[in-house]
């Protein structure tokens, strides 16, 4: 019993299902069964010897079986080392067959004393068999299966022992051999057949074992037990840990022997039981040992878990004392007391057996795994000698205590308990940290369902610094339990000195650190951690310095570099996924006082590849962030797809308003599900064909549009919401590209926005509504109110939908060419929904304003599926520019969340009153950069600051977000940084690369932004080549130029397509544009209308023979002369190459924009080319632009036309 050293690499890569292991287990089972069957057949016969007595017969039988283990230990060890262990095992089984023949002959001849010699021969056979048996386990099993293998062997041993004992007594009762009268084969043949049959079967099973080379074929055979046992014991003694383990194994077997001998007396004398019920007590003990052995193998979790040893010893001691108490409490003269005593004793014996199994299996595994393969046989033989010496002593002790001191069986159990106390104390003294580590593992596995990925990256020896994200108070407990080695943690000083934790901190040798103690104390803590690394220990630091309060990973502190620098030790990045939201996290602003969402709570821990020499703490942070993507990959198969979440949420919120729109239509959770199910039945009966996969929808954001989408998804088909702001030619191209046969729309809608679909059948919702029958409504209501959600999902076939199946197709705007169909999977959409739930912690009364159309990925994911899958209410209006209606709806439904573009936000700031937005506390904008003036005006009017997010259609759409201060329930950490689009979502990762070579540029350097995560689209519809252009090894090329700072915040500095190469230098249009807008500051119309706010200036480029390209500024009527504008641009500090020329200004009536307020880049450039270049050049340039600018249109056109 000691701290485990690294195991030596001598293990065969095998599992518990390998032929060799199965053969060994069956051989062990049959052999042990036969040993005990013969032994307990002989012991009752031996009681026929005059003056020997029952106790004497039991003790003598035990001694005869045990002595050979002492005498043959050297020979057994040398045999197992010198020869293939398989050969030794087969030879022992042949010997067993011969011994059985001798035993049968001895009984038939009536030589009663010779029977004990036969028992001794069986002991000799078992003694030679044992080192080969246990020594072969590490040769046929890998280390991860070794403890489980020992558990299975332990189970096979105790079960076969019990069954063999019962069979031995049974054969004695059946054949009734009376030596005095003589025994004949006519009456004894059942016993003879059983003994020989088991021996032959065991020999046959031994042949299944594969042959492995001998561990030390040059070793000499040793036979002399005196001269050779001492060297074996010296070899054990020289290795303190192995010697302690051998003593532990010996203690286990001595206790097992004592318990086996004492139970017979305990049941009869203390409990007053009949012999049959005494056998049940023994059987219960055996079941306990077997269960404990298997449990030890399971709890060892693929390693040698010595932390079980002190706990097992404590269980043995407590159980022994309880048996003493039960034996003294029972009055054997009354039936009631006897019955209660039997039940109580059975329970205690079960616990005793389980404790013994937990105690023994790790010790056996440790002896096997740590011993040198060349001397393993000798080590195991020496261990057997010690074990059976203890067994012999226990037999003698039982005889002495019972027959000479006349102790009752209950008192003998008390003596056993007292003898176990020193073992308990010594085990806890030697293994305090390993015991606590196991308790951490057990507690974490009780609370969490843990998936571990990459634990092979933890070094088996040598120092390493583990750097992990910090999500909850259980992070350290979880990590400690996952390592086979002790990990020393850097812990906040106040925690390590708390009452009740001080002893634990000292035991686990944590390294306290506290910033308020001053620089010297911090340096001391970091130096202590560094010294631990140099001494070959594992050290873990949560480099954020505190538990996250936002759900996002915070900046890593530079102290980790002070620890690892100059040590030569690697950094192991670790990502903890799934702990945010557990009761030990700060989600919702509360610690602990939360109701667990699941039990056990699913958690994934990913260990990354070692980083040899990290350059900075930020580099390590990025490595940890990248691991989050891998964690999400493993979580995907268990993900509940959005449409199934919709069903479950509607059943939870049957009476709460789920959807509402400006027409006055409202549906509760129950009515929404009923409507969607009834609608689905009509569509499947009257519209859809069996081979129809994709269904088109041409509907505005509304209750009807939401239910139509949900009905299609419930049918297991793909939705394709069509962009009704496109012209008919492009619209029909999308229909053809997606293979759409039917398009669902509304006559009322088409009256306001005429669209002519020629390549698919148009189906009107008004007509479908008339086709809904009473049976449809009744069936839908029955499913909603009476059928469990799981049963409903199965009846709809939704349990067969793979998360990687396509959920929807969203077409880009086609502003630079033909639209591309972006295929988003159920996992893509679900990952965004999960991120919203994790980061924003929506309350039950959440209400979302849905003004973004469903053909926009943000509108589809966030304003359709988020309220559908949560407790939030979705409130819809078809025109985002009708600010007065948006304000009226917001006030009526107490809207709390708004997702829009800065352009729309500008309109709402002007047209909506503070009373109408009085409940609004979250406004996230995207699609374009938010001017500071817009943010400031919104905050001044409505009392909170809008924040920016980032995404593209190809990213489902959200990739990064600033957490609004209004939703941050603490002031300790910030999830928002002005001028950035925030941090990536949990489970996603971002990096910037060289636009030309795609080499990683690290942090704080501009480059092409790449995103990886569960939100990355499946690909472009029928365009594998274009998919391959933008997705490389899971990384999506956003086409945006950005930089990532040390805290993980992303700052977008421009689009790759909005850069010009002028005189060899890359000039960003966006930065020049921002300065121009600041200078021009042209106010929008104040006529009170709800028209789209007009942009005043935009920058593009045209070819230039001298410099490659030149900047062109398109503008509406300016309030300042061009010369003054250029002067102010120069005064702003822009480089000369970035300044447009005076003749590069072009006045236009309107700046071309999309419905979102985003620039229509294709139209913008075309206007510049028409004005400044020839027609042919214009055509070539437009084609070139189409290849890049259309990439990653983030949902393209967001708004419907003004109605």
PDB file of C-alpha atoms in Angstrom, residues 512-720:
ATOM      1  CA  UNK A 512      -2.222  28.729  -1.979  1.00  0.00           C
ATOM      2  CA  UNK A 513      -2.079  31.972  -3.943  1.00  0.00           C
ATOM      3  CA  UNK A 514      -3.690  35.302  -3.164  1.00  0.00           C
ATOM      4  CA  UNK A 515      -3.181  38.523  -5.065  1.00  0.00           C
ATOM      5  CA  UNK A 516      -4.047  40.703  -2.063  1.00  0.00           C
ATOM      6  CA  UNK A 517      -1.107  39.298  -0.110  1.00  0.00           C
ATOM      7  CA  UNK A 518       1.267  41.333  -2.221  1.00  0.00           C
ATOM      8  CA  UNK A 519       3.831  40.625  -4.943  1.00  0.00           C
ATOM      9  CA  UNK A 520       6.209  38.658  -2.724  1.00  0.00           C
ATOM     10  CA  UNK A 521       3.529  36.179  -1.703  1.00  0.00           C
ATOM     11  CA  UNK A 522       2.470  35.694  -5.322  1.00  0.00           C
ATOM     12  CA  UNK A 523       6.058  35.146  -6.421  1.00  0.00           C
ATOM     13  CA  UNK A 524       6.505  32.611  -3.618  1.00  0.00           C
ATOM     14  CA  UNK A 525       3.419  30.674  -4.736  1.00  0.00           C
ATOM     15  CA  UNK A 526       4.517  30.672  -8.372  1.00  0.00           C
ATOM     16  CA  UNK A 527       8.013  29.569  -7.351  1.00  0.00           C
ATOM     17  CA  UNK A 528       6.540  26.706  -5.284  1.00  0.00           C
ATOM     18  CA  UNK A 529       4.539  25.574  -8.315  1.00  0.00           C
ATOM     19  CA  UNK A 530       7.639  25.798 -10.479  1.00  0.00           C
ATOM     20  CA  UNK A 531       9.669  23.707  -8.035  1.00  0.00           C
ATOM     21  CA  UNK A 532       6.919  21.082  -8.023  1.00  0.00           C
ATOM     22  CA  UNK A 533       7.178  20.864 -11.822  1.00  0.00           C
ATOM     23  CA  UNK A 534      10.945  20.519 -11.592  1.00  0.00           C
ATOM     24  CA  UNK A 535      10.474  17.639  -9.157  1.00  0.00           C
ATOM     25  CA  UNK A 536       8.332  15.793 -11.692  1.00  0.00           C
ATOM     26  CA  UNK A 537       4.891  16.563 -10.262  1.00  0.00           C
ATOM     27  CA  UNK A 538       1.672  17.514 -12.005  1.00  0.00           C
ATOM     28  CA  UNK A 539       0.495  21.050 -11.249  1.00  0.00           C
ATOM     29  CA  UNK A 540      -2.804  22.596 -12.294  1.00  0.00           C
ATOM     30  CA  UNK A 541      -3.700  26.257 -12.560  1.00  0.00           C
ATOM     31  CA  UNK A 542      -7.004  27.849 -13.490  1.00  0.00           C
ATOM     32  CA  UNK A 543      -5.370  30.660 -15.389  1.00  0.00           C
ATOM     33  CA  UNK A 544      -8.434  32.907 -15.509  1.00  0.00           C
ATOM     34  CA  UNK A 545      -7.818  33.525 -11.824  1.00  0.00           C
ATOM     35  CA  UNK A 546     -11.478  33.145 -10.881  1.00  0.00           C
ATOM     36  CA  UNK A 547     -14.612  31.219 -11.759  1.00  0.00           C
ATOM     37  CA  UNK A 548     -16.409  32.619 -14.775  1.00  0.00           C
ATOM     38  CA  UNK A 549     -19.528  34.607 -13.964  1.00  0.00           C
ATOM     39  CA  UNK A 550     -20.593  34.970 -17.593  1.00  0.00           C
ATOM     40  CA  UNK A 551     -20.151  31.493 -19.048  1.00  0.00           C
ATOM     41  CA  UNK A 552     -17.399  32.813 -21.306  1.00  0.00           C
ATOM     42  CA  UNK A 553     -13.723  32.063 -20.840  1.00  0.00           C
ATOM     43  CA  UNK A 554     -11.948  35.100 -19.396  1.00  0.00           C
ATOM     44  CA  UNK A 555      -8.422  36.316 -20.119  1.00  0.00           C
ATOM     45  CA  UNK A 556      -5.576  34.092 -18.870  1.00  0.00           C
ATOM     46  CA  UNK A 557      -3.267  35.644 -16.322  1.00  0.00           C
ATOM     47  CA  UNK A 558       0.458  35.708 -17.194  1.00  0.00           C
ATOM     48  CA  UNK A 559       1.472  33.874 -14.014  1.00  0.00           C
ATOM     49  CA  UNK A 560       1.337  30.519 -15.764  1.00  0.00           C
ATOM     50  CA  UNK A 561       4.301  31.603 -17.887  1.00  0.00           C
ATOM     51  CA  UNK A 562       6.301  32.342 -14.729  1.00  0.00           C
ATOM     52  CA  UNK A 563       5.600  28.788 -13.570  1.00  0.00           C
ATOM     53  CA  UNK A 564       6.497  26.883 -16.713  1.00  0.00           C
ATOM     54  CA  UNK A 565       9.295  29.065 -18.043  1.00  0.00           C
ATOM     55  CA  UNK A 566      12.682  27.370 -17.839  1.00  0.00           C
ATOM     56  CA  UNK A 567      11.373  24.070 -16.501  1.00  0.00           C
ATOM     57  CA  UNK A 568      11.317  22.163 -19.782  1.00  0.00           C
ATOM     58  CA  UNK A 569       7.909  20.843 -18.737  1.00  0.00           C
ATOM     59  CA  UNK A 570       4.986  20.949 -21.156  1.00  0.00           C
ATOM     60  CA  UNK A 571       1.693  22.741 -20.713  1.00  0.00           C
ATOM     61  CA  UNK A 572      -1.369  20.497 -21.011  1.00  0.00           C
ATOM     62  CA  UNK A 573      -4.442  22.538 -22.037  1.00  0.00           C
ATOM     63  CA  UNK A 574      -7.670  21.285 -20.484  1.00  0.00           C
ATOM     64  CA  UNK A 575     -11.229  22.222 -21.384  1.00  0.00           C
ATOM     65  CA  UNK A 576     -14.158  21.617 -19.028  1.00  0.00           C
ATOM     66  CA  UNK A 577     -17.446  21.541 -20.901  1.00  0.00           C
ATOM     67  CA  UNK A 578     -20.949  21.301 -19.488  1.00  0.00           C
ATOM     68  CA  UNK A 579     -20.309  22.549 -15.952  1.00  0.00           C
ATOM     69  CA  UNK A 580     -21.804  25.973 -16.660  1.00  0.00           C
ATOM     70  CA  UNK A 581     -25.348  25.719 -15.390  1.00  0.00           C
ATOM     71  CA  UNK A 582     -24.579  23.129 -12.714  1.00  0.00           C
ATOM     72  CA  UNK A 583     -25.411  24.052  -9.133  1.00  0.00           C
ATOM     73  CA  UNK A 584     -21.727  24.764  -8.430  1.00  0.00           C
ATOM     74  CA  UNK A 585     -21.470  27.415 -11.176  1.00  0.00           C
ATOM     75  CA  UNK A 586     -22.504  31.070 -11.117  1.00  0.00           C
ATOM     76  CA  UNK A 587     -25.048  30.832 -13.916  1.00  0.00           C
ATOM     77  CA  UNK A 588     -28.016  33.053 -13.179  1.00  0.00           C
ATOM     78  CA  UNK A 589     -25.921  34.972 -10.672  1.00  0.00           C
ATOM     79  CA  UNK A 590     -26.440  32.288  -8.037  1.00  0.00           C
ATOM     80  CA  UNK A 591     -24.049  29.750  -6.593  1.00  0.00           C
ATOM     81  CA  UNK A 592     -25.451  26.420  -5.412  1.00  0.00           C
ATOM     82  CA  UNK A 593     -29.027  27.598  -4.918  1.00  0.00           C
ATOM     83  CA  UNK A 594     -30.221  26.219  -8.201  1.00  0.00           C
ATOM     84  CA  UNK A 595     -32.265  23.156  -9.016  1.00  0.00           C
ATOM     85  CA  UNK A 596     -30.151  20.597 -10.887  1.00  0.00           C
ATOM     86  CA  UNK A 597     -31.339  20.311 -14.484  1.00  0.00           C
ATOM     87  CA  UNK A 598     -30.145  16.730 -14.759  1.00  0.00           C
ATOM     88  CA  UNK A 599     -28.728  14.045 -12.528  1.00  0.00           C
ATOM     89  CA  UNK A 600     -26.121  12.865 -13.137  1.00  0.00           C
ATOM     90  CA  UNK A 601     -25.115  16.052 -14.923  1.00  0.00           C
ATOM     91  CA  UNK A 602     -23.359  15.414 -18.276  1.00  0.00           C
ATOM     92  CA  UNK A 603     -19.825  16.812 -18.435  1.00  0.00           C
ATOM     93  CA  UNK A 604     -17.024  16.456 -20.981  1.00  0.00           C
ATOM     94  CA  UNK A 605     -13.366  16.984 -20.086  1.00  0.00           C
ATOM     95  CA  UNK A 606     -10.864  17.286 -22.936  1.00  0.00           C
ATOM     96  CA  UNK A 607      -7.104  17.069 -22.403  1.00  0.00           C
ATOM     97  CA  UNK A 608      -5.185  18.625 -25.291  1.00  0.00           C
ATOM     98  CA  UNK A 609      -1.830  17.776 -26.746  1.00  0.00           C
ATOM     99  CA  UNK A 610       1.154  19.062 -24.762  1.00  0.00           C
ATOM    100  CA  UNK A 611       2.509  22.496 -25.661  1.00  0.00           C
ATOM    101  CA  UNK A 612       6.266  22.266 -25.354  1.00  0.00           C
ATOM    102  CA  UNK A 613       7.248  25.927 -25.086  1.00  0.00           C
ATOM    103  CA  UNK A 614       4.244  28.273 -25.070  1.00  0.00           C
ATOM    104  CA  UNK A 615       4.998  31.804 -26.121  1.00  0.00           C
ATOM    105  CA  UNK A 616       2.350  33.503 -24.016  1.00  0.00           C
ATOM    106  CA  UNK A 617      -0.617  32.931 -21.759  1.00  0.00           C
ATOM    107  CA  UNK A 618      -2.854  34.045 -24.617  1.00  0.00           C
ATOM    108  CA  UNK A 619      -1.522  31.247 -26.808  1.00  0.00           C
ATOM    109  CA  UNK A 620      -2.451  28.746 -24.109  1.00  0.00           C
ATOM    110  CA  UNK A 621      -5.885  30.341 -23.845  1.00  0.00           C
ATOM    111  CA  UNK A 622      -6.434  29.823 -27.550  1.00  0.00           C
ATOM    112  CA  UNK A 623      -5.377  26.186 -27.217  1.00  0.00           C
ATOM    113  CA  UNK A 624      -7.915  25.680 -24.432  1.00  0.00           C
ATOM    114  CA  UNK A 625     -10.561  27.424 -26.536  1.00  0.00           C
ATOM    115  CA  UNK A 626      -9.856  25.105 -29.474  1.00  0.00           C
ATOM    116  CA  UNK A 627     -10.514  22.117 -27.210  1.00  0.00           C
ATOM    117  CA  UNK A 628     -14.037  23.415 -26.657  1.00  0.00           C
ATOM    118  CA  UNK A 629     -14.806  22.574 -30.279  1.00  0.00           C
ATOM    119  CA  UNK A 630     -13.706  18.988 -29.722  1.00  0.00           C
ATOM    120  CA  UNK A 631     -15.880  18.771 -26.609  1.00  0.00           C
ATOM    121  CA  UNK A 632     -18.903  19.819 -28.653  1.00  0.00           C
ATOM    122  CA  UNK A 633     -18.141  17.143 -31.243  1.00  0.00           C
ATOM    123  CA  UNK A 634     -18.506  14.460 -28.596  1.00  0.00           C
ATOM    124  CA  UNK A 635     -21.697  16.007 -27.253  1.00  0.00           C
ATOM    125  CA  UNK A 636     -23.402  16.130 -30.646  1.00  0.00           C
ATOM    126  CA  UNK A 637     -24.769  12.530 -30.779  1.00  0.00           C
ATOM    127  CA  UNK A 638     -26.711  13.134 -27.555  1.00  0.00           C
ATOM    128  CA  UNK A 639     -28.043  16.508 -28.622  1.00  0.00           C
ATOM    129  CA  UNK A 640     -31.816  16.972 -28.618  1.00  0.00           C
ATOM    130  CA  UNK A 641     -32.676  18.498 -31.988  1.00  0.00           C
ATOM    131  CA  UNK A 642     -34.691  21.764 -31.982  1.00  0.00           C
ATOM    132  CA  UNK A 643     -37.998  20.293 -33.172  1.00  0.00           C
ATOM    133  CA  UNK A 644     -37.968  17.804 -30.287  1.00  0.00           C
ATOM    134  CA  UNK A 645     -37.184  20.656 -27.896  1.00  0.00           C
ATOM    135  CA  UNK A 646     -40.224  22.470 -29.317  1.00  0.00           C
ATOM    136  CA  UNK A 647     -42.499  19.540 -28.467  1.00  0.00           C
ATOM    137  CA  UNK A 648     -41.173  19.294 -24.919  1.00  0.00           C
ATOM    138  CA  UNK A 649     -41.341  23.018 -24.291  1.00  0.00           C
ATOM    139  CA  UNK A 650     -44.923  23.303 -25.544  1.00  0.00           C
ATOM    140  CA  UNK A 651     -45.943  20.548 -23.143  1.00  0.00           C
ATOM    141  CA  UNK A 652     -44.273  22.411 -20.278  1.00  0.00           C
ATOM    142  CA  UNK A 653     -45.898  25.765 -21.156  1.00  0.00           C
ATOM    143  CA  UNK A 654     -49.335  24.721 -22.349  1.00  0.00           C
ATOM    144  CA  UNK A 655     -51.085  27.867 -21.118  1.00  0.00           C
ATOM    145  CA  UNK A 656     -48.328  30.438 -21.709  1.00  0.00           C
ATOM    146  CA  UNK A 657     -48.347  32.572 -24.852  1.00  0.00           C
ATOM    147  CA  UNK A 658     -45.805  31.081 -27.269  1.00  0.00           C
ATOM    148  CA  UNK A 659     -46.283  33.188 -30.433  1.00  0.00           C
ATOM    149  CA  UNK A 660     -48.050  36.463 -31.212  1.00  0.00           C
ATOM    150  CA  UNK A 661     -48.034  38.904 -34.130  1.00  0.00           C
ATOM    151  CA  UNK A 662     -49.261  42.318 -35.221  1.00  0.00           C
ATOM    152  CA  UNK A 663     -52.463  40.852 -36.711  1.00  0.00           C
ATOM    153  CA  UNK A 664     -53.663  40.106 -33.193  1.00  0.00           C
ATOM    154  CA  UNK A 665     -53.160  36.355 -33.444  1.00  0.00           C
ATOM    155  CA  UNK A 666     -51.829  34.608 -30.314  1.00  0.00           C
ATOM    156  CA  UNK A 667     -51.105  30.957 -29.600  1.00  0.00           C
ATOM    157  CA  UNK A 668     -50.187  29.321 -26.319  1.00  0.00           C
ATOM    158  CA  UNK A 669     -47.756  26.443 -26.052  1.00  0.00           C
ATOM    159  CA  UNK A 670     -50.554  23.901 -26.347  1.00  0.00           C
ATOM    160  CA  UNK A 671     -52.265  25.684 -29.242  1.00  0.00           C
ATOM    161  CA  UNK A 672     -48.954  26.069 -31.053  1.00  0.00           C
ATOM    162  CA  UNK A 673     -48.262  22.347 -30.872  1.00  0.00           C
ATOM    163  CA  UNK A 674     -51.835  21.458 -31.800  1.00  0.00           C
ATOM    164  CA  UNK A 675     -51.715  23.849 -34.753  1.00  0.00           C
ATOM    165  CA  UNK A 676     -48.369  22.601 -36.010  1.00  0.00           C
ATOM    166  CA  UNK A 677     -49.419  18.934 -35.676  1.00  0.00           C
ATOM    167  CA  UNK A 678     -52.767  19.490 -37.383  1.00  0.00           C
ATOM    168  CA  UNK A 679     -51.083  21.463 -40.129  1.00  0.00           C
ATOM    169  CA  UNK A 680     -48.549  18.647 -40.572  1.00  0.00           C
ATOM    170  CA  UNK A 681     -51.338  16.073 -40.976  1.00  0.00           C
ATOM    171  CA  UNK A 682     -52.989  18.120 -43.722  1.00  0.00           C
ATOM    172  CA  UNK A 683     -49.731  18.701 -45.544  1.00  0.00           C
ATOM    173  CA  UNK A 684     -48.783  15.029 -45.475  1.00  0.00           C
ATOM    174  CA  UNK A 685     -52.266  13.980 -46.568  1.00  0.00           C
ATOM    175  CA  UNK A 686     -52.953  16.525 -49.312  1.00  0.00           C
ATOM    176  CA  UNK A 687     -49.686  18.144 -50.370  1.00  0.00           C
ATOM    177  CA  UNK A 688     -46.404  16.366 -49.775  1.00  0.00           C
ATOM    178  CA  UNK A 689     -45.181  13.423 -51.764  1.00  0.00           C
ATOM    179  CA  UNK A 690     -43.216  10.639 -50.092  1.00  0.00           C
ATOM    180  CA  UNK A 691     -39.988  11.551 -51.884  1.00  0.00           C
ATOM    181  CA  UNK A 692     -40.308  15.248 -51.121  1.00  0.00           C
ATOM    182  CA  UNK A 693     -37.391  16.317 -48.928  1.00  0.00           C
ATOM    183  CA  UNK A 694     -37.381  20.113 -49.123  1.00  0.00           C
ATOM    184  CA  UNK A 695     -40.362  22.439 -48.776  1.00  0.00           C
ATOM    185  CA  UNK A 696     -40.306  26.111 -49.759  1.00  0.00           C
ATOM    186  CA  UNK A 697     -41.913  28.792 -47.609  1.00  0.00           C
ATOM    187  CA  UNK A 698     -42.696  32.323 -48.749  1.00  0.00           C
ATOM    188  CA  UNK A 699     -44.069  33.864 -45.582  1.00  0.00           C
ATOM    189  CA  UNK A 700     -43.298  36.899 -43.438  1.00  0.00           C
ATOM    190  CA  UNK A 701     -42.400  36.646 -39.735  1.00  0.00           C
ATOM    191  CA  UNK A 702     -45.770  35.888 -38.181  1.00  0.00           C
ATOM    192  CA  UNK A 703     -47.575  33.249 -36.154  1.00  0.00           C
ATOM    193  CA  UNK A 704     -48.674  31.567 -39.377  1.00  0.00           C
ATOM    194  CA  UNK A 705     -45.134  31.622 -40.744  1.00  0.00           C
ATOM    195  CA  UNK A 706     -43.794  30.125 -37.516  1.00  0.00           C
ATOM    196  CA  UNK A 707     -46.371  27.318 -37.382  1.00  0.00           C
ATOM    197  CA  UNK A 708     -45.815  26.513 -41.071  1.00  0.00           C
ATOM    198  CA  UNK A 709     -42.074  26.142 -40.466  1.00  0.00           C
ATOM    199  CA  UNK A 710     -42.685  23.996 -37.400  1.00  0.00           C
ATOM    200  CA  UNK A 711     -45.172  21.782 -39.237  1.00  0.00           C
ATOM    201  CA  UNK A 712     -42.651  21.091 -41.990  1.00  0.00           C
ATOM    202  CA  UNK A 713     -39.964  20.287 -39.412  1.00  0.00           C
ATOM    203  CA  UNK A 714     -42.331  17.985 -37.517  1.00  0.00           C
ATOM    204  CA  UNK A 715     -42.810  16.063 -40.764  1.00  0.00           C
ATOM    205  CA  UNK A 716     -39.041  15.447 -40.870  1.00  0.00           C
ATOM    206  CA  UNK A 717     -38.537  17.607 -43.978  1.00  0.00           C
ATOM    207  CA  UNK A 718     -36.139  20.447 -44.733  1.00  0.00           C
ATOM    208  CA  UNK A 719     -37.426  24.015 -44.708  1.00  0.00           C
ATOM    209  CA  UNK A 720     -36.308  26.563 -47.277  1.00  0.00           C
TER     210      UNK A 720
END
